[in-house]
């Protein structure tokens, strides 16, 4: 079955720096890769996603890249702000039968001002 | 449009008891997935329901079960509770259409087993 590895587990940056979180997946048939942000005590929020037919997608300060050959995808946050501090999860669609997701273990991002 | 809701928000149970959690998806969403979130294991997939049928199942023991009703609301049940079942249980709904995969999470039910 699908397996998702996520690195690093913790990441500390200064306000204004960029942050990059990387994930690898095992099933070459996977075609959907979302990223979720979870603030302390809150539900995971979908922040950006990418399909397998696209190499890169941007939304303001956030971008995601996908390398299907290497089976890895990355989240890039530019000009980080203290409110970006949270746990970020990458995920991959479990299989073609539904919308269930397999998640990475998460990255705790801390942005200090 | 109202978001995904889950009840109850908090539960305290004793080992050996059973528990039922409820999830109401976003209006129009027909798929509901359940996840267990713990500090050590992160978000782990339990099962997915669509049109009252279990479409996918994660690697959890048979003590964990679920169902979906005709209005797309879903319940999950855990029997013979163990201390290790203490976790945040999240459900997520999706509209399920052609090339539509986005999942939206509820606030979760915090289960504590003593």
PDB file of C-alpha atoms in Angstrom:
ATOM      1  CA  UNK A   1       0.000   0.000   0.000  1.00  0.00           C
ATOM      2  CA  UNK A   2       0.890   3.680  -0.147  1.00  0.00           C
ATOM      3  CA  UNK A   3       3.492   5.017   2.269  1.00  0.00           C
ATOM      4  CA  UNK A   4       4.461   8.660   2.773  1.00  0.00           C
ATOM      5  CA  UNK A   5       7.701   9.832   4.382  1.00  0.00           C
ATOM      6  CA  UNK A   6       8.080  13.457   5.509  1.00  0.00           C
ATOM      7  CA  UNK A   7      11.185  15.456   6.451  1.00  0.00           C
ATOM      8  CA  UNK A   8      12.218  17.261   8.535  1.00  0.00           C
ATOM      9  CA  UNK A   9      10.159  16.555  11.632  1.00  0.00           C
ATOM     10  CA  UNK A  10      10.959  20.001  13.056  1.00  0.00           C
ATOM     11  CA  UNK A  11      12.012  23.195  11.312  1.00  0.00           C
ATOM     12  CA  UNK A  12      12.920  26.538  12.872  1.00  0.00           C
ATOM     13  CA  UNK A  13      13.330  29.663  10.754  1.00  0.00           C
ATOM     14  CA  UNK A  14      13.574  33.394  11.240  1.00  0.00           C
ATOM     15  CA  UNK A  15      10.708  35.593  10.109  1.00  0.00           C
ATOM     16  CA  UNK A  16      11.168  36.438   6.445  1.00  0.00           C
ATOM     17  CA  UNK A  17      13.168  33.309   5.637  1.00  0.00           C
ATOM     18  CA  UNK A  18      11.920  30.522   3.385  1.00  0.00           C
ATOM     19  CA  UNK A  19      10.894  27.080   4.619  1.00  0.00           C
ATOM     20  CA  UNK A  20      10.912  23.829   2.650  1.00  0.00           C
ATOM     21  CA  UNK A  21       9.293  20.552   3.684  1.00  0.00           C
ATOM     22  CA  UNK A  22       9.850  17.399   1.641  1.00  0.00           C
ATOM     23  CA  UNK A  23       7.813  14.227   1.218  1.00  0.00           C
ATOM     24  CA  UNK A  24       8.281  10.991  -0.687  1.00  0.00           C
ATOM     25  CA  UNK A  25       5.607   8.469  -1.626  1.00  0.00           C
ATOM     26  CA  UNK A  26       5.784   4.833  -2.606  1.00  0.00           C
ATOM     27  CA  UNK A  27       2.896   4.188  -5.037  1.00  0.00           C
ATOM     28  CA  UNK A  28       3.763   5.426  -8.519  1.00  0.00           C
ATOM     29  CA  UNK A  29       0.040   5.406  -9.390  1.00  0.00           C
ATOM     30  CA  UNK A  30      -0.752   8.114  -6.802  1.00  0.00           C
ATOM     31  CA  UNK A  31      -2.243  11.163  -8.493  1.00  0.00           C
ATOM     32  CA  UNK A  32      -3.217  13.622  -5.732  1.00  0.00           C
ATOM     33  CA  UNK A  33      -1.003  15.249  -3.112  1.00  0.00           C
ATOM     34  CA  UNK A  34      -2.482  17.732  -0.591  1.00  0.00           C
ATOM     35  CA  UNK A  35      -0.820  19.684   2.185  1.00  0.00           C
ATOM     36  CA  UNK A  36      -2.551  20.442   5.474  1.00  0.00           C
ATOM     37  CA  UNK A  37      -1.712  22.977   8.181  1.00  0.00           C
ATOM     38  CA  UNK A  38      -2.742  22.210  11.749  1.00  0.00           C
ATOM     39  CA  UNK A  39      -2.495  24.866  14.433  1.00  0.00           C
ATOM     40  CA  UNK A  40      -2.473  23.842  18.069  1.00  0.00           C
ATOM     41  CA  UNK A  41      -5.884  22.587  19.150  1.00  0.00           C
ATOM     42  CA  UNK A  42      -7.434  23.047  15.720  1.00  0.00           C
ATOM     43  CA  UNK A  43      -8.445  20.839  12.831  1.00  0.00           C
ATOM     44  CA  UNK A  44      -6.135  20.246   9.838  1.00  0.00           C
ATOM     45  CA  UNK A  45      -6.772  22.833   7.121  1.00  0.00           C
ATOM     46  CA  UNK A  46      -6.133  22.156   3.434  1.00  0.00           C
ATOM     47  CA  UNK A  47      -3.700  24.831   2.264  1.00  0.00           C
ATOM     48  CA  UNK A  48      -2.655  23.648  -1.198  1.00  0.00           C
ATOM     49  CA  UNK A  49      -2.735  20.522  -3.327  1.00  0.00           C
ATOM     50  CA  UNK A  50      -1.263  19.263  -6.573  1.00  0.00           C
ATOM     51  CA  UNK A  51      -2.300  16.658  -9.127  1.00  0.00           C
ATOM     52  CA  UNK A  52       0.091  14.292 -10.854  1.00  0.00           C
ATOM     53  CA  UNK A  53      -0.348  16.028 -14.209  1.00  0.00           C
ATOM     54  CA  UNK A  54       1.125  19.280 -12.825  1.00  0.00           C
ATOM     55  CA  UNK A  55       4.716  19.964 -11.810  1.00  0.00           C
ATOM     56  CA  UNK A  56       4.227  23.073  -9.713  1.00  0.00           C
ATOM     57  CA  UNK A  57       1.435  25.109  -8.171  1.00  0.00           C
ATOM     58  CA  UNK A  58       1.583  28.443  -6.360  1.00  0.00           C
ATOM     59  CA  UNK A  59      -0.766  30.335  -4.086  1.00  0.00           C
ATOM     60  CA  UNK A  60       0.676  33.609  -2.836  1.00  0.00           C
ATOM     61  CA  UNK A  61       3.569  32.718  -0.483  1.00  0.00           C
ATOM     62  CA  UNK A  62       2.999  28.976  -0.745  1.00  0.00           C
ATOM     63  CA  UNK A  63       4.097  26.661  -3.554  1.00  0.00           C
ATOM     64  CA  UNK A  64       4.191  22.927  -4.059  1.00  0.00           C
ATOM     65  CA  UNK A  65       6.394  21.046  -6.519  1.00  0.00           C
ATOM     66  CA  UNK A  66       6.034  17.450  -7.684  1.00  0.00           C
ATOM     67  CA  UNK A  67       8.646  15.169  -9.204  1.00  0.00           C
ATOM     68  CA  UNK A  68       6.814  12.046 -10.382  1.00  0.00           C
ATOM     69  CA  UNK A  69       9.963  10.281 -11.518  1.00  0.00           C
ATOM     70  CA  UNK A  70      11.570  10.561  -8.113  1.00  0.00           C
ATOM     71  CA  UNK A  71       8.207  10.190  -6.329  1.00  0.00           C
ATOM     72  CA  UNK A  72       8.652  13.221  -4.146  1.00  0.00           C
ATOM     73  CA  UNK A  73       6.868  16.495  -3.577  1.00  0.00           C
ATOM     74  CA  UNK A  74       7.745  19.570  -1.556  1.00  0.00           C
ATOM     75  CA  UNK A  75       6.074  22.516   0.149  1.00  0.00           C
ATOM     76  CA  UNK A  76       7.773  25.884  -0.122  1.00  0.00           C
ATOM     77  CA  UNK A  77       6.793  28.822   2.073  1.00  0.00           C
ATOM     78  CA  UNK A  78       8.438  32.159   1.293  1.00  0.00           C
ATOM     79  CA  UNK A  79       8.653  35.261   3.485  1.00  0.00           C
ATOM     80  CA  UNK A  80       7.612  33.283   6.547  1.00  0.00           C
ATOM     81  CA  UNK A  81       5.599  35.004   9.265  1.00  0.00           C
ATOM     82  CA  UNK A  82       4.994  34.012  12.914  1.00  0.00           C
ATOM     83  CA  UNK A  83       1.434  32.967  11.999  1.00  0.00           C
ATOM     84  CA  UNK A  84       2.917  30.287   9.714  1.00  0.00           C
ATOM     85  CA  UNK A  85       4.008  28.438  12.875  1.00  0.00           C
ATOM     86  CA  UNK A  86       2.062  25.158  12.926  1.00  0.00           C
ATOM     87  CA  UNK A  87       2.355  21.468  12.095  1.00  0.00           C
ATOM     88  CA  UNK A  88       2.307  20.755   8.365  1.00  0.00           C
ATOM     89  CA  UNK A  89       1.255  17.381   6.957  1.00  0.00           C
ATOM     90  CA  UNK A  90       1.764  16.088   3.459  1.00  0.00           C
ATOM     91  CA  UNK A  91      -0.465  13.327   2.125  1.00  0.00           C
ATOM     92  CA  UNK A  92      -1.082  11.137  -0.886  1.00  0.00           C
ATOM     93  CA  UNK A  93      -4.301   9.614  -2.127  1.00  0.00           C
ATOM     94  CA  UNK A  94      -4.533   6.017  -0.882  1.00  0.00           C
ATOM     95  CA  UNK A  95      -5.743   4.493  -4.149  1.00  0.00           C
ATOM     96  CA  UNK A  96      -7.917   5.119  -7.188  1.00  0.00           C
ATOM     97  CA  UNK A  97     -11.035   3.806  -5.445  1.00  0.00           C
ATOM     98  CA  UNK A  98     -11.717   6.787  -3.201  1.00  0.00           C
ATOM     99  CA  UNK A  99     -10.487   9.981  -1.593  1.00  0.00           C
ATOM    100  CA  UNK A 100      -8.864   8.498   1.525  1.00  0.00           C
ATOM    101  CA  UNK A 101      -5.398   9.860   2.286  1.00  0.00           C
ATOM    102  CA  UNK A 102      -2.162   8.497   3.698  1.00  0.00           C
ATOM    103  CA  UNK A 103      -0.322  11.148   5.702  1.00  0.00           C
ATOM    104  CA  UNK A 104       3.288  11.870   6.492  1.00  0.00           C
ATOM    105  CA  UNK A 105       4.219  12.167  10.167  1.00  0.00           C
ATOM    106  CA  UNK A 106       4.183  15.961  10.104  1.00  0.00           C
ATOM    107  CA  UNK A 107       6.647  18.842  10.355  1.00  0.00           C
ATOM    108  CA  UNK A 108       6.507  21.316  13.231  1.00  0.00           C
ATOM    109  CA  UNK A 109       7.433  24.705  11.783  1.00  0.00           C
ATOM    110  CA  UNK A 110       8.453  27.465  14.188  1.00  0.00           C
ATOM    111  CA  UNK A 111       8.883  30.996  12.865  1.00  0.00           C
ATOM    112  CA  UNK A 112      10.578  33.376  15.267  1.00  0.00           C
ATOM    113  CA  UNK A 113      10.408  37.140  14.951  1.00  0.00           C
TER     114      UNK A 113
ATOM    115  CA  UNK B   1     -22.208  26.345   3.995  1.00  0.00           C
ATOM    116  CA  UNK B   2     -21.655  24.689   7.361  1.00  0.00           C
ATOM    117  CA  UNK B   3     -18.455  22.742   7.843  1.00  0.00           C
ATOM    118  CA  UNK B   4     -17.918  19.200   9.018  1.00  0.00           C
ATOM    119  CA  UNK B   5     -19.223  18.650  12.541  1.00  0.00           C
ATOM    120  CA  UNK B   6     -18.372  15.933  15.031  1.00  0.00           C
ATOM    121  CA  UNK B   7     -20.027  14.919  18.273  1.00  0.00           C
ATOM    122  CA  UNK B   8     -19.193  14.630  21.040  1.00  0.00           C
ATOM    123  CA  UNK B   9     -16.100  16.821  21.176  1.00  0.00           C
ATOM    124  CA  UNK B  10     -14.698  15.147  24.289  1.00  0.00           C
ATOM    125  CA  UNK B  11     -15.181  11.709  25.807  1.00  0.00           C
ATOM    126  CA  UNK B  12     -13.717   9.913  28.785  1.00  0.00           C
ATOM    127  CA  UNK B  13     -14.208   6.158  28.879  1.00  0.00           C
ATOM    128  CA  UNK B  14     -12.902   3.234  30.896  1.00  0.00           C
ATOM    129  CA  UNK B  15     -10.973   0.283  29.512  1.00  0.00           C
ATOM    130  CA  UNK B  16     -13.287  -2.398  28.203  1.00  0.00           C
ATOM    131  CA  UNK B  17     -16.148  -0.034  27.393  1.00  0.00           C
ATOM    132  CA  UNK B  18     -17.307   0.831  23.918  1.00  0.00           C
ATOM    133  CA  UNK B  19     -17.816   4.208  22.298  1.00  0.00           C
ATOM    134  CA  UNK B  20     -19.655   5.651  19.306  1.00  0.00           C
ATOM    135  CA  UNK B  21     -18.535   8.834  17.564  1.00  0.00           C
ATOM    136  CA  UNK B  22     -20.588  10.781  15.043  1.00  0.00           C
ATOM    137  CA  UNK B  23     -19.651  12.846  11.997  1.00  0.00           C
ATOM    138  CA  UNK B  24     -21.875  15.053   9.852  1.00  0.00           C
ATOM    139  CA  UNK B  25     -20.283  15.967   6.514  1.00  0.00           C
ATOM    140  CA  UNK B  26     -20.563  19.198   4.590  1.00  0.00           C
ATOM    141  CA  UNK B  27     -23.907  19.377   2.817  1.00  0.00           C
ATOM    142  CA  UNK B  28     -23.622  17.649  -0.550  1.00  0.00           C
ATOM    143  CA  UNK B  29     -20.525  15.675   0.398  1.00  0.00           C
ATOM    144  CA  UNK B  30     -21.051  11.955   0.056  1.00  0.00           C
ATOM    145  CA  UNK B  31     -17.732  10.536   1.216  1.00  0.00           C
ATOM    146  CA  UNK B  32     -16.585  10.391   4.832  1.00  0.00           C
ATOM    147  CA  UNK B  33     -13.168   9.231   5.980  1.00  0.00           C
ATOM    148  CA  UNK B  34     -12.034   8.655   9.554  1.00  0.00           C
ATOM    149  CA  UNK B  35      -8.547   9.179  10.951  1.00  0.00           C
ATOM    150  CA  UNK B  36      -6.884   8.596  14.308  1.00  0.00           C
ATOM    151  CA  UNK B  37      -4.395  11.240  15.403  1.00  0.00           C
ATOM    152  CA  UNK B  38      -1.842  10.550  18.131  1.00  0.00           C
ATOM    153  CA  UNK B  39       1.414  12.350  18.988  1.00  0.00           C
ATOM    154  CA  UNK B  40       3.499   9.296  18.154  1.00  0.00           C
ATOM    155  CA  UNK B  41       1.801   8.006  15.016  1.00  0.00           C
ATOM    156  CA  UNK B  42       0.436  11.168  13.442  1.00  0.00           C
ATOM    157  CA  UNK B  43      -2.684  10.876  11.284  1.00  0.00           C
ATOM    158  CA  UNK B  44      -3.612   7.280  10.518  1.00  0.00           C
ATOM    159  CA  UNK B  45      -6.399   6.292   8.149  1.00  0.00           C
ATOM    160  CA  UNK B  46      -9.176   4.160   9.651  1.00  0.00           C
ATOM    161  CA  UNK B  47     -11.832   3.772   6.955  1.00  0.00           C
ATOM    162  CA  UNK B  48     -13.732   5.555   4.208  1.00  0.00           C
ATOM    163  CA  UNK B  49     -17.438   5.395   3.426  1.00  0.00           C
ATOM    164  CA  UNK B  50     -19.283   6.391   0.287  1.00  0.00           C
ATOM    165  CA  UNK B  51     -22.980   5.862  -0.397  1.00  0.00           C
ATOM    166  CA  UNK B  52     -23.361   3.789   2.779  1.00  0.00           C
ATOM    167  CA  UNK B  53     -20.592   1.377   1.673  1.00  0.00           C
ATOM    168  CA  UNK B  54     -17.117   1.008   3.091  1.00  0.00           C
ATOM    169  CA  UNK B  55     -14.828   1.888   0.209  1.00  0.00           C
ATOM    170  CA  UNK B  56     -11.437   1.638   1.916  1.00  0.00           C
ATOM    171  CA  UNK B  57     -10.135   0.303   5.209  1.00  0.00           C
ATOM    172  CA  UNK B  58      -6.924   1.050   7.065  1.00  0.00           C
ATOM    173  CA  UNK B  59      -4.821  -1.277   9.159  1.00  0.00           C
ATOM    174  CA  UNK B  60      -6.753  -1.245  12.432  1.00  0.00           C
ATOM    175  CA  UNK B  61      -8.155  -4.178  14.437  1.00  0.00           C
ATOM    176  CA  UNK B  62     -11.745  -5.298  14.070  1.00  0.00           C
ATOM    177  CA  UNK B  63     -12.666  -3.471  17.287  1.00  0.00           C
ATOM    178  CA  UNK B  64     -12.863  -0.377  15.099  1.00  0.00           C
ATOM    179  CA  UNK B  65     -15.926  -0.275  12.892  1.00  0.00           C
ATOM    180  CA  UNK B  66     -18.042   2.281  11.151  1.00  0.00           C
ATOM    181  CA  UNK B  67     -21.106   2.897   9.085  1.00  0.00           C
ATOM    182  CA  UNK B  68     -22.708   5.552   6.952  1.00  0.00           C
ATOM    183  CA  UNK B  69     -26.347   6.497   6.748  1.00  0.00           C
ATOM    184  CA  UNK B  70     -28.409   7.514   3.747  1.00  0.00           C
ATOM    185  CA  UNK B  71     -27.965  11.217   4.626  1.00  0.00           C
ATOM    186  CA  UNK B  72     -24.154  10.688   4.478  1.00  0.00           C
ATOM    187  CA  UNK B  73     -23.728  11.077   8.239  1.00  0.00           C
ATOM    188  CA  UNK B  74     -21.254   8.556   9.570  1.00  0.00           C
ATOM    189  CA  UNK B  75     -20.530   6.891  12.884  1.00  0.00           C
ATOM    190  CA  UNK B  76     -17.538   4.983  14.094  1.00  0.00           C
ATOM    191  CA  UNK B  77     -17.555   2.534  16.960  1.00  0.00           C
ATOM    192  CA  UNK B  78     -14.713   1.246  19.069  1.00  0.00           C
ATOM    193  CA  UNK B  79     -15.443  -1.775  21.233  1.00  0.00           C
ATOM    194  CA  UNK B  80     -13.459  -3.139  24.171  1.00  0.00           C
ATOM    195  CA  UNK B  81     -11.512   0.083  24.601  1.00  0.00           C
ATOM    196  CA  UNK B  82      -7.805  -0.069  25.366  1.00  0.00           C
ATOM    197  CA  UNK B  83      -5.568   2.634  26.847  1.00  0.00           C
ATOM    198  CA  UNK B  84      -3.848   2.948  23.472  1.00  0.00           C
ATOM    199  CA  UNK B  85      -7.116   4.031  21.858  1.00  0.00           C
ATOM    200  CA  UNK B  86      -6.776   7.427  23.529  1.00  0.00           C
ATOM    201  CA  UNK B  87      -6.488   9.820  20.609  1.00  0.00           C
ATOM    202  CA  UNK B  88      -8.104  12.569  18.599  1.00  0.00           C
ATOM    203  CA  UNK B  89     -10.520  11.030  16.103  1.00  0.00           C
ATOM    204  CA  UNK B  90     -11.011  13.149  13.022  1.00  0.00           C
ATOM    205  CA  UNK B  91     -13.446  12.713  10.216  1.00  0.00           C
ATOM    206  CA  UNK B  92     -13.164  14.363   6.838  1.00  0.00           C
ATOM    207  CA  UNK B  93     -15.699  14.740   4.069  1.00  0.00           C
ATOM    208  CA  UNK B  94     -15.292  15.085   0.336  1.00  0.00           C
ATOM    209  CA  UNK B  95     -17.748  15.762  -2.450  1.00  0.00           C
ATOM    210  CA  UNK B  96     -16.500  12.848  -4.594  1.00  0.00           C
ATOM    211  CA  UNK B  97     -16.867  13.806  -8.187  1.00  0.00           C
ATOM    212  CA  UNK B  98     -14.792  13.470 -11.306  1.00  0.00           C
ATOM    213  CA  UNK B  99     -11.257  14.561 -10.474  1.00  0.00           C
ATOM    214  CA  UNK B 100     -12.431  15.977  -7.131  1.00  0.00           C
ATOM    215  CA  UNK B 101     -10.441  14.713  -4.171  1.00  0.00           C
ATOM    216  CA  UNK B 102     -10.296  17.524  -1.604  1.00  0.00           C
ATOM    217  CA  UNK B 103     -11.046  16.454   1.973  1.00  0.00           C
ATOM    218  CA  UNK B 104     -12.232  18.830   4.701  1.00  0.00           C
ATOM    219  CA  UNK B 105     -11.812  17.947   8.337  1.00  0.00           C
ATOM    220  CA  UNK B 106     -14.111  18.237  11.319  1.00  0.00           C
ATOM    221  CA  UNK B 107     -12.877  19.490  14.710  1.00  0.00           C
ATOM    222  CA  UNK B 108     -12.389  15.980  16.034  1.00  0.00           C
ATOM    223  CA  UNK B 109     -13.482  14.007  19.075  1.00  0.00           C
ATOM    224  CA  UNK B 110     -10.910  13.772  21.851  1.00  0.00           C
ATOM    225  CA  UNK B 111     -11.211  10.288  23.394  1.00  0.00           C
ATOM    226  CA  UNK B 112      -9.471   9.540  26.672  1.00  0.00           C
ATOM    227  CA  UNK B 113      -9.439   5.946  27.910  1.00  0.00           C
ATOM    228  CA  UNK B 114      -8.609   5.445  31.581  1.00  0.00           C
TER     229      UNK B 114
END
